Short mmCIF file of C-alpha atoms in Angstrom, two decimals:
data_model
loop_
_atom_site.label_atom_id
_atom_site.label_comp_id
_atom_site.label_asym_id
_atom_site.label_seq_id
_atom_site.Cartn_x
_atom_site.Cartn_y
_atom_site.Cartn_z
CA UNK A 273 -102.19 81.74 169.68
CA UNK A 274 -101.22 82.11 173.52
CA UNK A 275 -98.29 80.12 174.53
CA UNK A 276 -99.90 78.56 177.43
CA UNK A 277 -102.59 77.07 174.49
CA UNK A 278 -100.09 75.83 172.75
CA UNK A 279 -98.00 74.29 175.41
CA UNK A 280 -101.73 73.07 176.89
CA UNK A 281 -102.95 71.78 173.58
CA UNK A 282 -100.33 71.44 171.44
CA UNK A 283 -96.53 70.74 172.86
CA UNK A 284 -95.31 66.98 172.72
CA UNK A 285 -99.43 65.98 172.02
CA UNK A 286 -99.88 66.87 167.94
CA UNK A 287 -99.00 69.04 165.31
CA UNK A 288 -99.67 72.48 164.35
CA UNK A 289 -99.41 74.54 161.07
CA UNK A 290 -98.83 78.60 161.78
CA UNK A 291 -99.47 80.79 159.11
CA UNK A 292 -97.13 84.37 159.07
CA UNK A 293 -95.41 82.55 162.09
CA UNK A 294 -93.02 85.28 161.76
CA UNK A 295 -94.52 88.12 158.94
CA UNK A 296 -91.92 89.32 156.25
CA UNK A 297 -89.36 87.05 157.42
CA UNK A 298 -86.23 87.21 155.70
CA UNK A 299 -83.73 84.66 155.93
CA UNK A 300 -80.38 85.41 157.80
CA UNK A 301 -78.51 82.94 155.68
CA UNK A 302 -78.47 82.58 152.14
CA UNK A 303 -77.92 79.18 150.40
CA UNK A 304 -74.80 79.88 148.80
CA UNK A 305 -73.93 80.44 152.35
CA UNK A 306 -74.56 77.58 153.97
CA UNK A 307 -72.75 76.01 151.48
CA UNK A 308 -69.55 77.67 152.30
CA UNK A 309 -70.13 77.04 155.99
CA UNK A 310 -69.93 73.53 154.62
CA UNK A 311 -66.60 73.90 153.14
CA UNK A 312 -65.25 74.52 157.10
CA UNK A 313 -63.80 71.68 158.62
CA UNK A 314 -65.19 72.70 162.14
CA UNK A 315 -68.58 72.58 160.56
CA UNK A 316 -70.92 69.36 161.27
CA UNK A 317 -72.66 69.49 157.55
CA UNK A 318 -74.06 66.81 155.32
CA UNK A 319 -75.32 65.87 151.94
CA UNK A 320 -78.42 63.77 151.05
CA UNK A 321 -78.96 62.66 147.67
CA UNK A 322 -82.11 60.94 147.05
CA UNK A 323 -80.22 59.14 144.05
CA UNK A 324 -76.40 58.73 144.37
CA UNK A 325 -73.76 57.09 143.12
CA UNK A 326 -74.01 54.04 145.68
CA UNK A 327 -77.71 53.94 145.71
CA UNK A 328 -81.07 55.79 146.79
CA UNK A 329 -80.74 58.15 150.00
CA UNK A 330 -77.23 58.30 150.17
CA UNK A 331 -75.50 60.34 152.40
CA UNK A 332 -72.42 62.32 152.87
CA UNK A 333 -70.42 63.74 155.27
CA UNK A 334 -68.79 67.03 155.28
CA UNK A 335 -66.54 69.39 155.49
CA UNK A 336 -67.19 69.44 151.17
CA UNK A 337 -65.24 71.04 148.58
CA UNK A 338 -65.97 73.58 146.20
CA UNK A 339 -65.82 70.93 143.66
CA UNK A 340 -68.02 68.28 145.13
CA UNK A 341 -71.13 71.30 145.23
CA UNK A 342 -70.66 72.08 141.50
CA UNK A 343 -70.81 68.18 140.40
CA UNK A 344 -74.22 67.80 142.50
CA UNK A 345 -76.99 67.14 140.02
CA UNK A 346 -79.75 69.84 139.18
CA UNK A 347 -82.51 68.54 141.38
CA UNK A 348 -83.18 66.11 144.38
CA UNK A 349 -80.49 66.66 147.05
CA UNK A 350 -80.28 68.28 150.26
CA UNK A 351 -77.52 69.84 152.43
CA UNK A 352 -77.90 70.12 156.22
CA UNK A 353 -75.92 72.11 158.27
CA UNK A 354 -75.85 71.49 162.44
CA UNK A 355 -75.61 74.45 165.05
CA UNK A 356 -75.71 77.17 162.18
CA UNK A 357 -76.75 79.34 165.97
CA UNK A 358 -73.71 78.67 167.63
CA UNK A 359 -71.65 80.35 164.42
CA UNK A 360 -74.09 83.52 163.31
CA UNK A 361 -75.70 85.92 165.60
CA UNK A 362 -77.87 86.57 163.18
CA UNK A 363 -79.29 83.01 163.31
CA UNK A 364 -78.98 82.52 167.42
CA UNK A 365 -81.05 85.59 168.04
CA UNK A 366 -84.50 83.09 166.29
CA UNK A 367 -83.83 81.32 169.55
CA UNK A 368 -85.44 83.83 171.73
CA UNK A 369 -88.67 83.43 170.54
CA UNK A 370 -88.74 79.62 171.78
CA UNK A 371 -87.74 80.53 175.26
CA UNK A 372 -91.21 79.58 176.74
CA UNK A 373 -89.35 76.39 176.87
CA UNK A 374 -86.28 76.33 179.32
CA UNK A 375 -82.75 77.10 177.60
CA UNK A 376 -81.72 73.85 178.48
CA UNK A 377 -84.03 71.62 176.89
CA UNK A 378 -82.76 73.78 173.03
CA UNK A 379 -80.50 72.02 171.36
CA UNK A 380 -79.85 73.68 168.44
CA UNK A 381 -80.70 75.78 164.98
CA UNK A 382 -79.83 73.97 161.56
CA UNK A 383 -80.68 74.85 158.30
CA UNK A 384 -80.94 72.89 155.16
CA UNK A 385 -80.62 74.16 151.47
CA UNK A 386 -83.09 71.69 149.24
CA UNK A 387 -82.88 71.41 145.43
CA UNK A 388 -85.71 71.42 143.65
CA UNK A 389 -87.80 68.18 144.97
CA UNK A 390 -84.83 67.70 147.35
CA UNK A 391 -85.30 66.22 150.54
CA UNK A 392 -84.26 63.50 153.56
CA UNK A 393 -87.17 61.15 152.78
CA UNK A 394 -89.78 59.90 155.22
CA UNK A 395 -88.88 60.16 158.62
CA UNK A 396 -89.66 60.74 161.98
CA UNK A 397 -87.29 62.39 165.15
CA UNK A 398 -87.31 61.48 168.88
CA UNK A 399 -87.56 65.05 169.92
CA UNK A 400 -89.51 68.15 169.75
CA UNK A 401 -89.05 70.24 166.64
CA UNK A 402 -90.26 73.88 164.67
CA UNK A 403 -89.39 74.05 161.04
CA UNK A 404 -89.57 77.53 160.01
CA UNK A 405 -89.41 78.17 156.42
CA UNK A 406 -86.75 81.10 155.23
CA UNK A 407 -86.18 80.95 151.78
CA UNK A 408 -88.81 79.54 148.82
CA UNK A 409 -91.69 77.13 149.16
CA UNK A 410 -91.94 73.24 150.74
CA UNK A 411 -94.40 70.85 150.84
CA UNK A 412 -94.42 69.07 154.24
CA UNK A 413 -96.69 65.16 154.79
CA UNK A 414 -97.19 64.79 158.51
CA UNK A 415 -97.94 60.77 158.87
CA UNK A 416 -98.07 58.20 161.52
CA UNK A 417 -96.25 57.95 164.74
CA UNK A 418 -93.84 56.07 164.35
CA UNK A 419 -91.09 54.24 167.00
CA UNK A 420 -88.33 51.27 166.78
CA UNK A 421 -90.35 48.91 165.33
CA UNK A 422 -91.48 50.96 162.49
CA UNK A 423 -90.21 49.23 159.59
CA UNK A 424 -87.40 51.22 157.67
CA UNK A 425 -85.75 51.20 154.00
CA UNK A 426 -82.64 49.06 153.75
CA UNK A 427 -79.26 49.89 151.78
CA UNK A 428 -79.21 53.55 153.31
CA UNK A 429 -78.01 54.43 156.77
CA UNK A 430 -80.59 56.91 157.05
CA UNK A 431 -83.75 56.11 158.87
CA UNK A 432 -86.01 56.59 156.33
CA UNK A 433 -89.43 54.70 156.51
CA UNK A 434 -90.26 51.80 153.94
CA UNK A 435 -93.88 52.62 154.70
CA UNK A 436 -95.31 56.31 155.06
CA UNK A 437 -99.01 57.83 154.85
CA UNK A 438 -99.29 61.16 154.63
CA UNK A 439 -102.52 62.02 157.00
CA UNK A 440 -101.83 66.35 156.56
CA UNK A 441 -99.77 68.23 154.17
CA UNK A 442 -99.11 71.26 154.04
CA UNK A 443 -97.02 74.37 151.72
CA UNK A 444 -95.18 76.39 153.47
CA UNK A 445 -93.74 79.74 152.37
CA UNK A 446 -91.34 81.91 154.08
CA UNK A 447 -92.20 83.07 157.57
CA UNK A 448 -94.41 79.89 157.76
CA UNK A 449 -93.91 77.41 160.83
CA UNK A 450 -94.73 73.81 161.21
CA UNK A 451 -94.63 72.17 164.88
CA UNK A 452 -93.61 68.62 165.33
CA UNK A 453 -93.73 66.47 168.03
CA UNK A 454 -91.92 63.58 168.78
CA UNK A 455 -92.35 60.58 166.38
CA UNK A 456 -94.68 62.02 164.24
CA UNK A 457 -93.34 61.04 160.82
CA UNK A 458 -92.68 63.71 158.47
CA UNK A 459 -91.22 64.24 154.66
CA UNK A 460 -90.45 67.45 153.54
CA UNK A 461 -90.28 68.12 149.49
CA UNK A 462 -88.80 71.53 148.07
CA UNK A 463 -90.93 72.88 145.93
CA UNK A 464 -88.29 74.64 143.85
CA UNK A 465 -84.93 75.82 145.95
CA UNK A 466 -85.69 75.92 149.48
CA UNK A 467 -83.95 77.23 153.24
CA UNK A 468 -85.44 75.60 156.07
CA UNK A 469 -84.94 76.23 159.49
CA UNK A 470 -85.47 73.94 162.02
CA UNK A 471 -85.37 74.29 165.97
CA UNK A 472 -85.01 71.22 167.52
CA UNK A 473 -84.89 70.33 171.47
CA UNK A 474 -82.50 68.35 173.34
CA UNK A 475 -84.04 65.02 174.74
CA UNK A 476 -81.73 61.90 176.68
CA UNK A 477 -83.85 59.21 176.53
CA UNK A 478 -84.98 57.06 179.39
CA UNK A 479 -82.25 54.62 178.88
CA UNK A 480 -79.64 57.56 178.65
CA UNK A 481 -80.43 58.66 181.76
CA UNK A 482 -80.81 55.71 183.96
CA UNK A 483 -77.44 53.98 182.60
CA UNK A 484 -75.99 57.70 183.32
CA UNK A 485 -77.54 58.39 186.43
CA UNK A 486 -77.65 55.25 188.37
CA UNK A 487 -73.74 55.58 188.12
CA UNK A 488 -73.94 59.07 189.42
CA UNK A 489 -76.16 58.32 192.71
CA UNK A 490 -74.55 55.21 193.71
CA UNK A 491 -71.55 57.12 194.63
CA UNK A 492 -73.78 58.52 197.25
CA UNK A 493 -75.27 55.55 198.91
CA UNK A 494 -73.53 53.91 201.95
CA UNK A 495 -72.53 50.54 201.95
CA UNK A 496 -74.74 49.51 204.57
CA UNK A 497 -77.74 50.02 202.35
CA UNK A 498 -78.62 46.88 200.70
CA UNK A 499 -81.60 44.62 199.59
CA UNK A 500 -83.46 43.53 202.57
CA UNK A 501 -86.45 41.62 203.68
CA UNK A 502 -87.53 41.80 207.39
CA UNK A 503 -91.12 40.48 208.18
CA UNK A 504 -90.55 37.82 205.15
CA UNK A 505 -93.07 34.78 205.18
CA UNK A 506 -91.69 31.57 204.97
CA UNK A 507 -91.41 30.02 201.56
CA UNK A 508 -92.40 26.98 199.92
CA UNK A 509 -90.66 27.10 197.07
CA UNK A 510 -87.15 28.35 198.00
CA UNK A 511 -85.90 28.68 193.87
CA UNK A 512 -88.35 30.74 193.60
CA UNK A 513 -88.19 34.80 193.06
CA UNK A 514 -91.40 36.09 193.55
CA UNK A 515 -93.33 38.91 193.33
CA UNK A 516 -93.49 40.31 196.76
CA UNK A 517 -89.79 40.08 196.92
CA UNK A 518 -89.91 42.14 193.05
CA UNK A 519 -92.09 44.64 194.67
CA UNK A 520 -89.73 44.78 197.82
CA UNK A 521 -87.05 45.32 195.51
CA UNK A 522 -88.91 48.34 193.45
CA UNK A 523 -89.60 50.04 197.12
CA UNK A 524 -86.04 49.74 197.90
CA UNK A 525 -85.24 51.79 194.74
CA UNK A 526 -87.38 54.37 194.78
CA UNK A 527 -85.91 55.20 198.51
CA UNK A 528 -82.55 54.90 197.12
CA UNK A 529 -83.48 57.50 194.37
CA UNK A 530 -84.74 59.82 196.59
CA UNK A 531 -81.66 62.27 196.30
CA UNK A 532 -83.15 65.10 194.68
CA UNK A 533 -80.32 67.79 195.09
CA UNK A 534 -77.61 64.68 193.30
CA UNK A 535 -80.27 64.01 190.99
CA UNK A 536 -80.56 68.35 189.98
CA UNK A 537 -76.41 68.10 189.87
CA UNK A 538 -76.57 65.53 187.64
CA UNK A 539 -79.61 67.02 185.66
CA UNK A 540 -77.97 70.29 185.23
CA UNK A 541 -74.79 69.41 184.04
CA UNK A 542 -76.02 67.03 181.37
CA UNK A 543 -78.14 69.15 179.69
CA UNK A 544 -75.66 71.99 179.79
CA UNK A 545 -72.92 69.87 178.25
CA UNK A 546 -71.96 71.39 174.62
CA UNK A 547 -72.35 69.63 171.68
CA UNK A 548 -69.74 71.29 169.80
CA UNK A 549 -67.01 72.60 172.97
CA UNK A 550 -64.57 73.77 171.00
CA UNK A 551 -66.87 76.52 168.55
CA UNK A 552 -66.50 80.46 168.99
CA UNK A 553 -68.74 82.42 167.18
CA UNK A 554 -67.51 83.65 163.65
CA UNK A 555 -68.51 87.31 165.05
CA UNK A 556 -66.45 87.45 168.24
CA UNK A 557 -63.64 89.30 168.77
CA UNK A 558 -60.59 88.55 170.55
CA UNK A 559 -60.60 89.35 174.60
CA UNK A 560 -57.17 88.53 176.30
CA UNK A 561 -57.27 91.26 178.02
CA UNK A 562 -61.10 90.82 179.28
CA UNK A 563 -60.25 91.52 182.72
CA UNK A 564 -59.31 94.38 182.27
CA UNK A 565 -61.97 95.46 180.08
CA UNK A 566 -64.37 94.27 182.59
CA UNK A 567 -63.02 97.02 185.20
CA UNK A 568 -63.44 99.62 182.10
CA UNK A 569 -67.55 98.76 182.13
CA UNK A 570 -67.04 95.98 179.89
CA UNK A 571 -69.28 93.20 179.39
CA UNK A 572 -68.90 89.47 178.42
CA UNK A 573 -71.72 88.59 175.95
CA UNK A 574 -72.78 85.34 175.48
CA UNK A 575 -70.48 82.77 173.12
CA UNK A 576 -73.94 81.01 171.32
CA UNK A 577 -72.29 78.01 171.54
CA UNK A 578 -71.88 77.79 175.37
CA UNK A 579 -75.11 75.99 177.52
CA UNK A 580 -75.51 77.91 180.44
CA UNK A 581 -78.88 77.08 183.49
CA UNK A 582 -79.09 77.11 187.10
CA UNK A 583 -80.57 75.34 190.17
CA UNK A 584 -82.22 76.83 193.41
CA UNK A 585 -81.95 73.84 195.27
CA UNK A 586 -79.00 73.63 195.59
CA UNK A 587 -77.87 76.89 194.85
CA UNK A 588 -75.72 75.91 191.42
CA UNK A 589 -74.38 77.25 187.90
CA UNK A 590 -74.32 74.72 185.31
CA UNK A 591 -71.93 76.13 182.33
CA UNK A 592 -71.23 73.69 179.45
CA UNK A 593 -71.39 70.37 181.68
CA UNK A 594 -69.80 72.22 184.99
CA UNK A 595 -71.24 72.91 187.78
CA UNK A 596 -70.11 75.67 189.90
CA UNK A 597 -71.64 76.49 193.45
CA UNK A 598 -72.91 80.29 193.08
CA UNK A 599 -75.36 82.20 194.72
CA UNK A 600 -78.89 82.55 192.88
CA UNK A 601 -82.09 85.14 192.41
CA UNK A 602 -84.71 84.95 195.12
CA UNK A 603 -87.63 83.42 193.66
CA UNK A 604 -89.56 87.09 193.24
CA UNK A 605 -86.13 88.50 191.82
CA UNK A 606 -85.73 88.67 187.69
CA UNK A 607 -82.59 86.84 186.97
CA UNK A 608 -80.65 89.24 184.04
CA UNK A 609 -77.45 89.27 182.11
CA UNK A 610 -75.43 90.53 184.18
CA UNK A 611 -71.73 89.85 185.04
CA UNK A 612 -70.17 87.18 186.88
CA UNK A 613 -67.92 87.95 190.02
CA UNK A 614 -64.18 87.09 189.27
CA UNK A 615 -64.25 84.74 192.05
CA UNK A 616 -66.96 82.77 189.65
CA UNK A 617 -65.64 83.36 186.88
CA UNK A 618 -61.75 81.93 188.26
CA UNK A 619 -62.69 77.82 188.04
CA UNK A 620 -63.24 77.96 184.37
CA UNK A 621 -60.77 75.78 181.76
CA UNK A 622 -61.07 77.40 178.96
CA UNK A 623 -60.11 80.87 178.52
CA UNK A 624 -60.72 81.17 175.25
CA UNK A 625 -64.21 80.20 175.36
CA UNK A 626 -64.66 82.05 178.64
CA UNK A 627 -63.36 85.19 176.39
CA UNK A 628 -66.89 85.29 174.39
CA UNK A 629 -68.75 83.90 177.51
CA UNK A 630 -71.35 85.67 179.49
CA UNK A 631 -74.37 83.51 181.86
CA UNK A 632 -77.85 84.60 182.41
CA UNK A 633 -77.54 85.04 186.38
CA UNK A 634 -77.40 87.54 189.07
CA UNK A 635 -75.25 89.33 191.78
CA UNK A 636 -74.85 88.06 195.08
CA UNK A 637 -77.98 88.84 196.97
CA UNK A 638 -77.24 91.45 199.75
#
């Protein structure tokens, strides 16, 4: 299928199944694998056991021990591991496939490990997801949409739903890919010992941003802005608030709001800000001396953990929540990895980070 039919037909409107998404896929990670990323403390991992000792669904957080693994029962639990991208290049390399959507709205690549019949029980996400089957077979229900008010099953602090339909289900086998939107509701079974891998995009939601932003933009309104009502009639009932002076107020916002180059600031460095700041990727090696490998025809390659986008209005570099004024590709120009001037490079805290760190962006335009 085209991209632009599935972004037309298909992206944040319903579902879709695709077959031999990606033919002879093998999986870059192998269970036992994920487990022992699970043993690492700097590793966001958790357990879901559909029966556990405190009750149905419960769930664990990691880093685990060799010891907790081995007393797991045969069937029925699930491990998930978060930003499995951001550790193996083997696994951030699936991401270039998805980039018909913008870098920044990614989030990132985990992987679960299912035991037989394990799974995380009915549920549905507020974001945009692919779940690409690498290892074995599972059964996926697609059901209703579901929000806040969907009722859910007490004594678990998982959101799983007391009520689910399945309308579609599906088996998937490895290389298959199933496309969710947001709040579909979904419940995954492994049919036998499963890998899943599951793309999922970053999403603030409306109350996010307007508790977040409104704090950013009124730093850049005057004081002599303020509610106002020339041309008001006179009232008859002076306790009153009513709905012209409502709809007065509403104008007044929206001309308040209207700071598009604060508002791209703002929007850049928020959805560049990195989950996990602190990770380096297992596979990168050590670059004290980068500068001087840079005059040698070095290159900085990108640390899969680090966020990187950029703004043409104004002219901006958004790495990991930072903004940076830099100078950006004409709009006919291809914008490729290339590296950063040292003057651009200079502002950045973290030199270890900046060590593995490379951005998507372009010289100085002559």
């Amino acid at each position: 299928m085209p991209v632009a039919d599935f972004l037309r037909d298909y992206w944040q409107q319903k579902p879709l199944l695709i077959r031999n998404a990606f033919p002879d896929f093998v999986s870059p990670i192998s269970g036992e694998e994920l487990a022992g990323m699970a043993l690492e403390e700097a590793v966001e991992s958790r357990l879901v056991l559909e029966q556990g000792d405190e009750g149905p669904w419960q769930l664990r957080n990691g880093p685990f021990t060799e010891e907790e693994f081995l007393a797991l029962p045969r069937t029925h639990w699930t491990l998930l591991v978060q930003a499995v991208d951001q550790w193996l290049s083997e696994v951030a390399v699936l991401k270039k496939y998805f980039r018909f959507i913008p870098d920044w709205r990614l989030d990132d690549v985990m992987i679960s490990y299912a035991a037989d019949k394990g799974s995380v029980g009915p549920h549905f996400d507020y974001y945009d997801v692919f779940l690409l089957q690498a290892e074995g077979k599972r059964l996926w229900h697609q059901g209703q949409k579901a929000d806040e008010t969907t009722p859910r099953l007490e004594g678990t602090p998982l959101n799983i739903l007391s009520e689910f339909e399945a309308q579609n289900s599906w088996l998937l086998e490895p290389g298959d890919m199933l496309y969710l939107p947001p709040q579909f509701s979904h419940w995954g079974i492994a049919e036998g010992a499963c890998t899943t891998i599951s793309i999922g995009f970053r999403a603030p939601s409306a109350s996010t941003i307007l508790e977040d932003l409104a704090a950013e933009l009124a730093h850049g309104l005057p004081q002599h802005l303020r509610y106002s009502d020339p041309g008001i009639a006179p009232t008859s009932t002076p306790a009153e608030i009513d709905a012209e002076s409502v709809a007065r107020l509403q104008q007044q916002l929206g001309a308040w709001l209207q700071q598009p180059q604060n508002i791209a600031q703002w929007f850049g460095a928020v959805m560049t800000e990195a989950k996990y700041p602190d990770t380096v990727a297992l596979d990168a090696g050590e670059a004290e001396d980068w500068r001087e490998q840079l005059a040698q025809g070095a290159e900085l390659v990108l640390n899969p953990a680090s966020r990187c986008a950029f703004c043409r209005e104004p002219q901006t570099l958004f790495v990991d929540g930072e903004s940076f004024s830099a100078p950006c590709p004409s709009p006919s120009a291809s914008v490729k990895a290339t590296v950063l001037p040292a003057a651009t490079l200079k502002p950045f805290r973290s030199w270890r980070r900046l060590a593995v760190l490379s951005i998507n962006w372009c010289p100085r335009a002559p």
